[in-house]
JSON list of C-alpha atoms in Angstrom, two decimals:
[
{"chain": "A", "resi": 9, "resn": "ASP", "atom": "CA", "xyz": [52.57, 113.21, 109.32]},
{"chain": "A", "resi": 10, "resn": "GLN", "atom": "CA", "xyz": [54.86, 112.29, 112.17]},
{"chain": "A", "resi": 11, "resn": "TRP", "atom": "CA", "xyz": [58.59, 111.79, 111.75]},
{"chain": "A", "resi": 12, "resn": "VAL", "atom": "CA", "xyz": [61.37, 110.67, 114.05]},
{"chain": "A", "resi": 13, "resn": "THR", "atom": "CA", "xyz": [65.04, 110.94, 113.16]},
{"chain": "A", "resi": 14, "resn": "PHE", "atom": "CA", "xyz": [67.83, 108.74, 114.46]},
{"chain": "A", "resi": 15, "resn": "THR", "atom": "CA", "xyz": [71.50, 109.69, 114.43]},
{"chain": "A", "resi": 16, "resn": "ALA", "atom": "CA", "xyz": [74.77, 108.23, 115.63]},
{"chain": "A", "resi": 17, "resn": "ASP", "atom": "CA", "xyz": [74.01, 109.86, 119.02]},
{"chain": "A", "resi": 18, "resn": "ASP", "atom": "CA", "xyz": [70.97, 107.56, 119.27]},
{"chain": "A", "resi": 19, "resn": "GLY", "atom": "CA", "xyz": [72.85, 104.42, 118.23]},
{"chain": "A", "resi": 20, "resn": "LEU", "atom": "CA", "xyz": [73.03, 104.36, 114.43]},
{"chain": "A", "resi": 21, "resn": "PRO", "atom": "CA", "xyz": [76.29, 102.84, 113.18]},
{"chain": "A", "resi": 22, "resn": "SER", "atom": "CA", "xyz": [77.10, 105.84, 111.02]},
{"chain": "A", "resi": 23, "resn": "PRO", "atom": "CA", "xyz": [75.53, 108.93, 109.51]},
{"chain": "A", "resi": 24, "resn": "ILE", "atom": "CA", "xyz": [75.81, 106.96, 106.26]},
{"chain": "A", "resi": 25, "resn": "VAL", "atom": "CA", "xyz": [73.43, 103.99, 106.39]},
{"chain": "A", "resi": 26, "resn": "TYR", "atom": "CA", "xyz": [73.56, 101.58, 103.44]},
{"chain": "A", "resi": 27, "resn": "ALA", "atom": "CA", "xyz": [71.25, 98.83, 104.69]},
{"chain": "A", "resi": 28, "resn": "ILE", "atom": "CA", "xyz": [68.13, 98.42, 106.80]},
{"chain": "A", "resi": 29, "resn": "ALA", "atom": "CA", "xyz": [66.26, 95.21, 107.66]},
{"chain": "A", "resi": 30, "resn": "ILE", "atom": "CA", "xyz": [63.52, 94.30, 110.14]},
{"chain": "A", "resi": 31, "resn": "ASP", "atom": "CA", "xyz": [63.58, 90.90, 111.81]},
{"chain": "A", "resi": 32, "resn": "GLY", "atom": "CA", "xyz": [60.62, 88.77, 112.89]},
{"chain": "A", "resi": 33, "resn": "ALA", "atom": "CA", "xyz": [60.55, 90.40, 116.34]},
{"chain": "A", "resi": 34, "resn": "GLY", "atom": "CA", "xyz": [60.34, 93.88, 114.81]},
{"chain": "A", "resi": 35, "resn": "ARG", "atom": "CA", "xyz": [63.91, 94.85, 115.66]},
{"chain": "A", "resi": 36, "resn": "LYS", "atom": "CA", "xyz": [65.51, 97.18, 113.11]},
{"chain": "A", "resi": 37, "resn": "TRP", "atom": "CA", "xyz": [69.00, 96.38, 111.81]},
{"chain": "A", "resi": 38, "resn": "PHE", "atom": "CA", "xyz": [71.15, 99.13, 110.29]},
{"chain": "A", "resi": 39, "resn": "GLY", "atom": "CA", "xyz": [74.38, 98.61, 108.36]},
{"chain": "A", "resi": 40, "resn": "GLY", "atom": "CA", "xyz": [76.63, 101.56, 107.89]},
{"chain": "A", "resi": 41, "resn": "HIS", "atom": "CA", "xyz": [79.78, 102.97, 106.48]},
{"chain": "A", "resi": 42, "resn": "ASP", "atom": "CA", "xyz": [81.71, 103.04, 109.76]},
{"chain": "A", "resi": 43, "resn": "TYR", "atom": "CA", "xyz": [82.37, 99.29, 110.11]},
{"chain": "A", "resi": 44, "resn": "GLN", "atom": "CA", "xyz": [79.43, 98.62, 112.40]},
{"chain": "A", "resi": 45, "resn": "VAL", "atom": "CA", "xyz": [75.94, 97.16, 112.41]},
{"chain": "A", "resi": 46, "resn": "SER", "atom": "CA", "xyz": [73.42, 98.44, 114.93]},
{"chain": "A", "resi": 47, "resn": "VAL", "atom": "CA", "xyz": [70.17, 96.89, 116.10]},
{"chain": "A", "resi": 48, "resn": "LEU", "atom": "CA", "xyz": [67.26, 98.88, 117.54]},
{"chain": "A", "resi": 49, "resn": "ASP", "atom": "CA", "xyz": [64.43, 97.51, 119.64]},
{"chain": "A", "resi": 50, "resn": "ASP", "atom": "CA", "xyz": [61.97, 100.39, 119.92]},
{"chain": "A", "resi": 51, "resn": "ASN", "atom": "CA", "xyz": [59.65, 98.30, 122.12]},
{"chain": "A", "resi": 52, "resn": "GLY", "atom": "CA", "xyz": [56.77, 98.97, 119.75]},
{"chain": "A", "resi": 53, "resn": "THR", "atom": "CA", "xyz": [56.95, 102.73, 120.24]},
{"chain": "A", "resi": 54, "resn": "PRO", "atom": "CA", "xyz": [58.89, 104.04, 117.22]},
{"chain": "A", "resi": 55, "resn": "PHE", "atom": "CA", "xyz": [58.15, 107.69, 118.04]},
{"chain": "A", "resi": 56, "resn": "ASP", "atom": "CA", "xyz": [59.23, 107.47, 121.71]},
{"chain": "A", "resi": 57, "resn": "LYS", "atom": "CA", "xyz": [63.01, 107.18, 122.05]},
{"chain": "A", "resi": 58, "resn": "THR", "atom": "CA", "xyz": [62.94, 106.90, 125.84]},
{"chain": "A", "resi": 59, "resn": "ASP", "atom": "CA", "xyz": [62.38, 103.13, 125.82]},
{"chain": "A", "resi": 60, "resn": "ASP", "atom": "CA", "xyz": [64.73, 102.31, 122.92]},
{"chain": "A", "resi": 61, "resn": "GLN", "atom": "CA", "xyz": [67.43, 99.67, 123.27]},
{"chain": "A", "resi": 62, "resn": "TRP", "atom": "CA", "xyz": [70.42, 99.72, 120.91]},
{"chain": "A", "resi": 63, "resn": "GLY", "atom": "CA", "xyz": [73.17, 97.19, 120.30]},
{"chain": "A", "resi": 64, "resn": "THR", "atom": "CA", "xyz": [76.22, 97.44, 118.06]},
{"chain": "A", "resi": 65, "resn": "PHE", "atom": "CA", "xyz": [78.35, 94.84, 116.29]},
{"chain": "A", "resi": 66, "resn": "ALA", "atom": "CA", "xyz": [81.75, 95.48, 114.73]},
{"chain": "A", "resi": 67, "resn": "THR", "atom": "CA", "xyz": [81.83, 94.39, 111.10]},
{"chain": "A", "resi": 68, "resn": "ALA", "atom": "CA", "xyz": [82.96, 95.52, 107.67]},
{"chain": "A", "resi": 69, "resn": "ILE", "atom": "CA", "xyz": [81.22, 98.26, 105.68]},
{"chain": "A", "resi": 70, "resn": "THR", "atom": "CA", "xyz": [77.79, 96.64, 105.42]},
{"chain": "A", "resi": 71, "resn": "THR", "atom": "CA", "xyz": [76.12, 97.03, 102.03]},
{"chain": "A", "resi": 72, "resn": "ASP", "atom": "CA", "xyz": [72.94, 95.03, 102.62]},
{"chain": "A", "resi": 73, "resn": "ILE", "atom": "CA", "xyz": [71.09, 93.03, 105.29]},
{"chain": "A", "resi": 74, "resn": "VAL", "atom": "CA", "xyz": [68.47, 90.32, 104.79]},
{"chain": "A", "resi": 75, "resn": "VAL", "atom": "CA", "xyz": [66.77, 88.09, 107.35]},
{"chain": "A", "resi": 76, "resn": "ASP", "atom": "CA", "xyz": [66.04, 84.46, 106.47]},
{"chain": "A", "resi": 77, "resn": "GLY", "atom": "CA", "xyz": [63.07, 82.34, 107.54]},
{"chain": "A", "resi": 78, "resn": "ALA", "atom": "CA", "xyz": [64.95, 81.05, 110.59]},
{"chain": "A", "resi": 79, "resn": "GLY", "atom": "CA", "xyz": [65.69, 84.59, 111.77]},
{"chain": "A", "resi": 80, "resn": "ASN", "atom": "CA", "xyz": [69.36, 84.55, 110.77]},
{"chain": "A", "resi": 81, "resn": "LYS", "atom": "CA", "xyz": [70.70, 87.91, 109.67]},
{"chain": "A", "resi": 82, "resn": "TRP", "atom": "CA", "xyz": [72.80, 87.97, 106.47]},
{"chain": "A", "resi": 83, "resn": "PHE", "atom": "CA", "xyz": [75.22, 90.88, 106.03]},
{"chain": "A", "resi": 84, "resn": "THR", "atom": "CA", "xyz": [76.96, 91.67, 102.76]},
{"chain": "A", "resi": 85, "resn": "ALA", "atom": "CA", "xyz": [80.13, 93.70, 102.86]},
{"chain": "A", "resi": 86, "resn": "TYR", "atom": "CA", "xyz": [83.35, 94.68, 101.14]},
{"chain": "A", "resi": 87, "resn": "GLY", "atom": "CA", "xyz": [85.02, 91.49, 102.26]},
{"chain": "A", "resi": 88, "resn": "GLY", "atom": "CA", "xyz": [82.35, 88.83, 101.76]},
{"chain": "A", "resi": 89, "resn": "VAL", "atom": "CA", "xyz": [79.12, 87.71, 103.39]},
{"chain": "A", "resi": 90, "resn": "SER", "atom": "CA", "xyz": [78.46, 86.94, 107.06]},
{"chain": "A", "resi": 91, "resn": "VAL", "atom": "CA", "xyz": [75.48, 85.33, 108.74]},
{"chain": "A", "resi": 92, "resn": "LEU", "atom": "CA", "xyz": [74.50, 85.82, 112.38]},
{"chain": "A", "resi": 93, "resn": "ASP", "atom": "CA", "xyz": [72.32, 83.57, 114.51]},
{"chain": "A", "resi": 94, "resn": "ASP", "atom": "CA", "xyz": [71.74, 85.68, 117.60]},
{"chain": "A", "resi": 95, "resn": "ASN", "atom": "CA", "xyz": [69.46, 83.03, 119.16]},
{"chain": "A", "resi": 96, "resn": "SER", "atom": "CA", "xyz": [66.73, 85.70, 119.40]},
{"chain": "A", "resi": 97, "resn": "THR", "atom": "CA", "xyz": [68.82, 87.55, 121.98]},
{"chain": "A", "resi": 98, "resn": "SER", "atom": "CA", "xyz": [70.07, 90.47, 119.91]},
{"chain": "A", "resi": 99, "resn": "PHE", "atom": "CA", "xyz": [71.53, 92.26, 122.92]},
{"chain": "A", "resi": 100, "resn": "ASP", "atom": "CA", "xyz": [73.34, 89.26, 124.45]},
{"chain": "A", "resi": 101, "resn": "LYS", "atom": "CA", "xyz": [76.37, 88.48, 122.31]},
{"chain": "A", "resi": 102, "resn": "ALA", "atom": "CA", "xyz": [77.44, 85.50, 124.45]},
{"chain": "A", "resi": 103, "resn": "ASP", "atom": "CA", "xyz": [75.23, 83.06, 122.52]},
{"chain": "A", "resi": 104, "resn": "ASP", "atom": "CA", "xyz": [75.84, 84.48, 119.02]},
{"chain": "A", "resi": 105, "resn": "GLN", "atom": "CA", "xyz": [76.98, 82.23, 116.20]},
{"chain": "A", "resi": 106, "resn": "TRP", "atom": "CA", "xyz": [78.69, 83.73, 113.13]},
{"chain": "A", "resi": 107, "resn": "GLN", "atom": "CA", "xyz": [79.72, 82.26, 109.78]},
{"chain": "A", "resi": 108, "resn": "SER", "atom": "CA", "xyz": [81.51, 84.07, 106.96]},
{"chain": "A", "resi": 109, "resn": "PHE", "atom": "CA", "xyz": [81.73, 83.34, 103.23]},
{"chain": "A", "resi": 110, "resn": "THR", "atom": "CA", "xyz": [84.31, 84.55, 100.70]},
{"chain": "A", "resi": 111, "resn": "THR", "atom": "CA", "xyz": [85.58, 83.63, 97.24]},
{"chain": "A", "resi": 112, "resn": "ALA", "atom": "CA", "xyz": [87.23, 80.62, 98.88]},
{"chain": "A", "resi": 113, "resn": "ASP", "atom": "CA", "xyz": [83.69, 79.31, 99.54]},
{"chain": "A", "resi": 114, "resn": "GLY", "atom": "CA", "xyz": [82.18, 80.20, 96.17]},
{"chain": "A", "resi": 115, "resn": "LEU", "atom": "CA", "xyz": [81.41, 83.94, 96.01]},
{"chain": "A", "resi": 116, "resn": "ALA", "atom": "CA", "xyz": [82.18, 85.48, 92.62]},
{"chain": "A", "resi": 117, "resn": "SER", "atom": "CA", "xyz": [83.97, 88.35, 94.40]},
{"chain": "A", "resi": 118, "resn": "ASP", "atom": "CA", "xyz": [84.66, 89.30, 98.00]},
{"chain": "A", "resi": 119, "resn": "ARG", "atom": "CA", "xyz": [83.40, 92.80, 97.21]},
{"chain": "A", "resi": 120, "resn": "VAL", "atom": "CA", "xyz": [79.69, 92.24, 97.75]},
{"chain": "A", "resi": 121, "resn": "SER", "atom": "CA", "xyz": [78.54, 95.71, 96.86]},
{"chain": "A", "resi": 122, "resn": "GLY", "atom": "CA", "xyz": [75.21, 94.77, 95.35]},
{"chain": "A", "resi": 123, "resn": "GLY", "atom": "CA", "xyz": [72.05, 93.61, 96.95]},
{"chain": "A", "resi": 124, "resn": "ALA", "atom": "CA", "xyz": [71.21, 90.41, 98.72]},
{"chain": "A", "resi": 125, "resn": "ILE", "atom": "CA", "xyz": [67.91, 88.60, 98.56]},
{"chain": "A", "resi": 126, "resn": "ILE", "atom": "CA", "xyz": [66.49, 85.25, 99.60]},
{"chain": "A", "resi": 127, "resn": "ASP", "atom": "CA", "xyz": [64.25, 83.44, 97.12]},
{"chain": "A", "resi": 128, "resn": "GLY", "atom": "CA", "xyz": [61.20, 81.30, 97.86]},
{"chain": "A", "resi": 129, "resn": "THR", "atom": "CA", "xyz": [63.30, 78.15, 98.23]},
{"chain": "A", "resi": 130, "resn": "GLY", "atom": "CA", "xyz": [65.71, 79.75, 100.72]},
{"chain": "A", "resi": 131, "resn": "ARG", "atom": "CA", "xyz": [68.60, 80.27, 98.30]},
{"chain": "A", "resi": 132, "resn": "LYS", "atom": "CA", "xyz": [70.64, 83.39, 99.01]},
{"chain": "A", "resi": 133, "resn": "TRP", "atom": "CA", "xyz": [71.51, 85.64, 96.04]},
{"chain": "A", "resi": 134, "resn": "PHE", "atom": "CA", "xyz": [74.38, 88.12, 96.29]},
{"chain": "A", "resi": 135, "resn": "GLY", "atom": "CA", "xyz": [75.38, 90.88, 93.89]},
{"chain": "A", "resi": 136, "resn": "THR", "atom": "CA", "xyz": [79.15, 91.24, 93.76]},
{"chain": "A", "resi": 137, "resn": "GLU", "atom": "CA", "xyz": [81.69, 93.19, 91.75]},
{"chain": "A", "resi": 138, "resn": "GLY", "atom": "CA", "xyz": [82.49, 89.90, 89.98]},
{"chain": "A", "resi": 139, "resn": "GLY", "atom": "CA", "xyz": [78.98, 88.73, 89.12]},
{"chain": "A", "resi": 140, "resn": "VAL", "atom": "CA", "xyz": [75.96, 87.25, 90.89]},
{"chain": "A", "resi": 141, "resn": "SER", "atom": "CA", "xyz": [76.46, 84.38, 93.33]},
{"chain": "A", "resi": 142, "resn": "VAL", "atom": "CA", "xyz": [73.79, 82.01, 94.61]},
{"chain": "A", "resi": 143, "resn": "LEU", "atom": "CA", "xyz": [74.17, 79.96, 97.79]},
{"chain": "A", "resi": 144, "resn": "ASP", "atom": "CA", "xyz": [72.04, 76.93, 98.56]},
{"chain": "A", "resi": 145, "resn": "ASP", "atom": "CA", "xyz": [73.01, 76.17, 102.14]},
{"chain": "A", "resi": 146, "resn": "ASN", "atom": "CA", "xyz": [70.38, 73.42, 102.46]},
{"chain": "A", "resi": 147, "resn": "GLY", "atom": "CA", "xyz": [68.97, 75.19, 105.51]},
{"chain": "A", "resi": 148, "resn": "THR", "atom": "CA", "xyz": [72.21, 74.80, 107.45]},
{"chain": "A", "resi": 149, "resn": "PRO", "atom": "CA", "xyz": [74.10, 78.10, 107.10]},
{"chain": "A", "resi": 150, "resn": "PHE", "atom": "CA", "xyz": [76.61, 77.14, 109.78]},
{"chain": "A", "resi": 151, "resn": "ASN", "atom": "CA", "xyz": [77.60, 73.89, 108.05]},
{"chain": "A", "resi": 152, "resn": "LYS", "atom": "CA", "xyz": [79.55, 74.66, 104.88]},
{"chain": "A", "resi": 153, "resn": "ALA", "atom": "CA", "xyz": [79.96, 70.96, 104.02]},
{"chain": "A", "resi": 154, "resn": "ASP", "atom": "CA", "xyz": [76.53, 70.76, 102.33]},
{"chain": "A", "resi": 155, "resn": "ASP", "atom": "CA", "xyz": [76.68, 74.13, 100.53]},
{"chain": "A", "resi": 156, "resn": "THR", "atom": "CA", "xyz": [76.21, 74.50, 96.80]},
{"chain": "A", "resi": 157, "resn": "TRP", "atom": "CA", "xyz": [77.36, 77.68, 95.06]},
{"chain": "A", "resi": 158, "resn": "ILE", "atom": "CA", "xyz": [76.81, 78.89, 91.52]},
{"chain": "A", "resi": 159, "resn": "SER", "atom": "CA", "xyz": [77.90, 82.21, 90.06]},
{"chain": "A", "resi": 160, "resn": "PHE", "atom": "CA", "xyz": [76.82, 84.08, 86.96]},
{"chain": "A", "resi": 161, "resn": "THR", "atom": "CA", "xyz": [79.15, 86.45, 85.09]},
{"chain": "A", "resi": 162, "resn": "THR", "atom": "CA", "xyz": [79.35, 88.14, 81.69]},
{"chain": "A", "resi": 163, "resn": "ALA", "atom": "CA", "xyz": [80.48, 84.76, 80.34]},
{"chain": "A", "resi": 164, "resn": "ASP", "atom": "CA", "xyz": [77.02, 83.45, 81.28]},
{"chain": "A", "resi": 165, "resn": "GLY", "atom": "CA", "xyz": [75.13, 86.40, 79.85]},
{"chain": "A", "resi": 166, "resn": "LEU", "atom": "CA", "xyz": [75.22, 89.17, 82.45]},
{"chain": "A", "resi": 167, "resn": "ALA", "atom": "CA", "xyz": [75.60, 92.57, 80.81]},
{"chain": "A", "resi": 168, "resn": "ASN", "atom": "CA", "xyz": [78.25, 93.52, 83.39]},
{"chain": "A", "resi": 169, "resn": "ASP", "atom": "CA", "xyz": [79.99, 91.63, 86.19]},
{"chain": "A", "resi": 170, "resn": "TYR", "atom": "CA", "xyz": [79.16, 94.42, 88.63]},
{"chain": "A", "resi": 171, "resn": "ALA", "atom": "CA", "xyz": [75.74, 93.50, 90.06]},
{"chain": "A", "resi": 172, "resn": "GLY", "atom": "CA", "xyz": [74.34, 96.44, 92.00]},
{"chain": "A", "resi": 173, "resn": "THR", "atom": "CA", "xyz": [70.81, 95.22, 92.72]},
{"chain": "A", "resi": 174, "resn": "ILE", "atom": "CA", "xyz": [69.02, 91.88, 92.74]},
{"chain": "A", "resi": 175, "resn": "VAL", "atom": "CA", "xyz": [65.26, 91.31, 92.64]},
{"chain": "A", "resi": 176, "resn": "ILE", "atom": "CA", "xyz": [63.21, 88.14, 92.45]},
{"chain": "A", "resi": 177, "resn": "ASP", "atom": "CA", "xyz": [60.20, 88.06, 90.12]},
{"chain": "A", "resi": 178, "resn": "GLY", "atom": "CA", "xyz": [57.01, 86.08, 90.65]},
{"chain": "A", "resi": 179, "resn": "ALA", "atom": "CA", "xyz": [58.29, 83.09, 88.68]}
]
């Protein structure tokens, strides 16, 4: 076995990491407790830190990260959901595009403490402290005008409005 450990000295956002995702280019995204998200490009050598490149983004406490089919990164947090299109230039923030979603847009709660997942049709599912919310952004996450939201709560049959984890089954 071979192990490598990363800490805040290397570029992690916090010693407490809540979320990890890997994008289509193999970059690793870490969401932490200290109001930051970090991205690591290990240049294909995960056990050699000498060629690593790290980037950091200020954000809320990130509870989950998922990457959609277009390469957009979705971050859930205590404050809502944000999506980042970094235009495949994770270390150049000049061309970044961000969009945020809150209860004003359709989330069941701004405290998105549960998981996030993207189903086979591209809908985004978010576990909140007020139920489960589903976003159909029609493939245009930066255009809210064509969004459709639906939320599920105990009134709809959930056992509890606090949704800590979401999974998608084969059906």
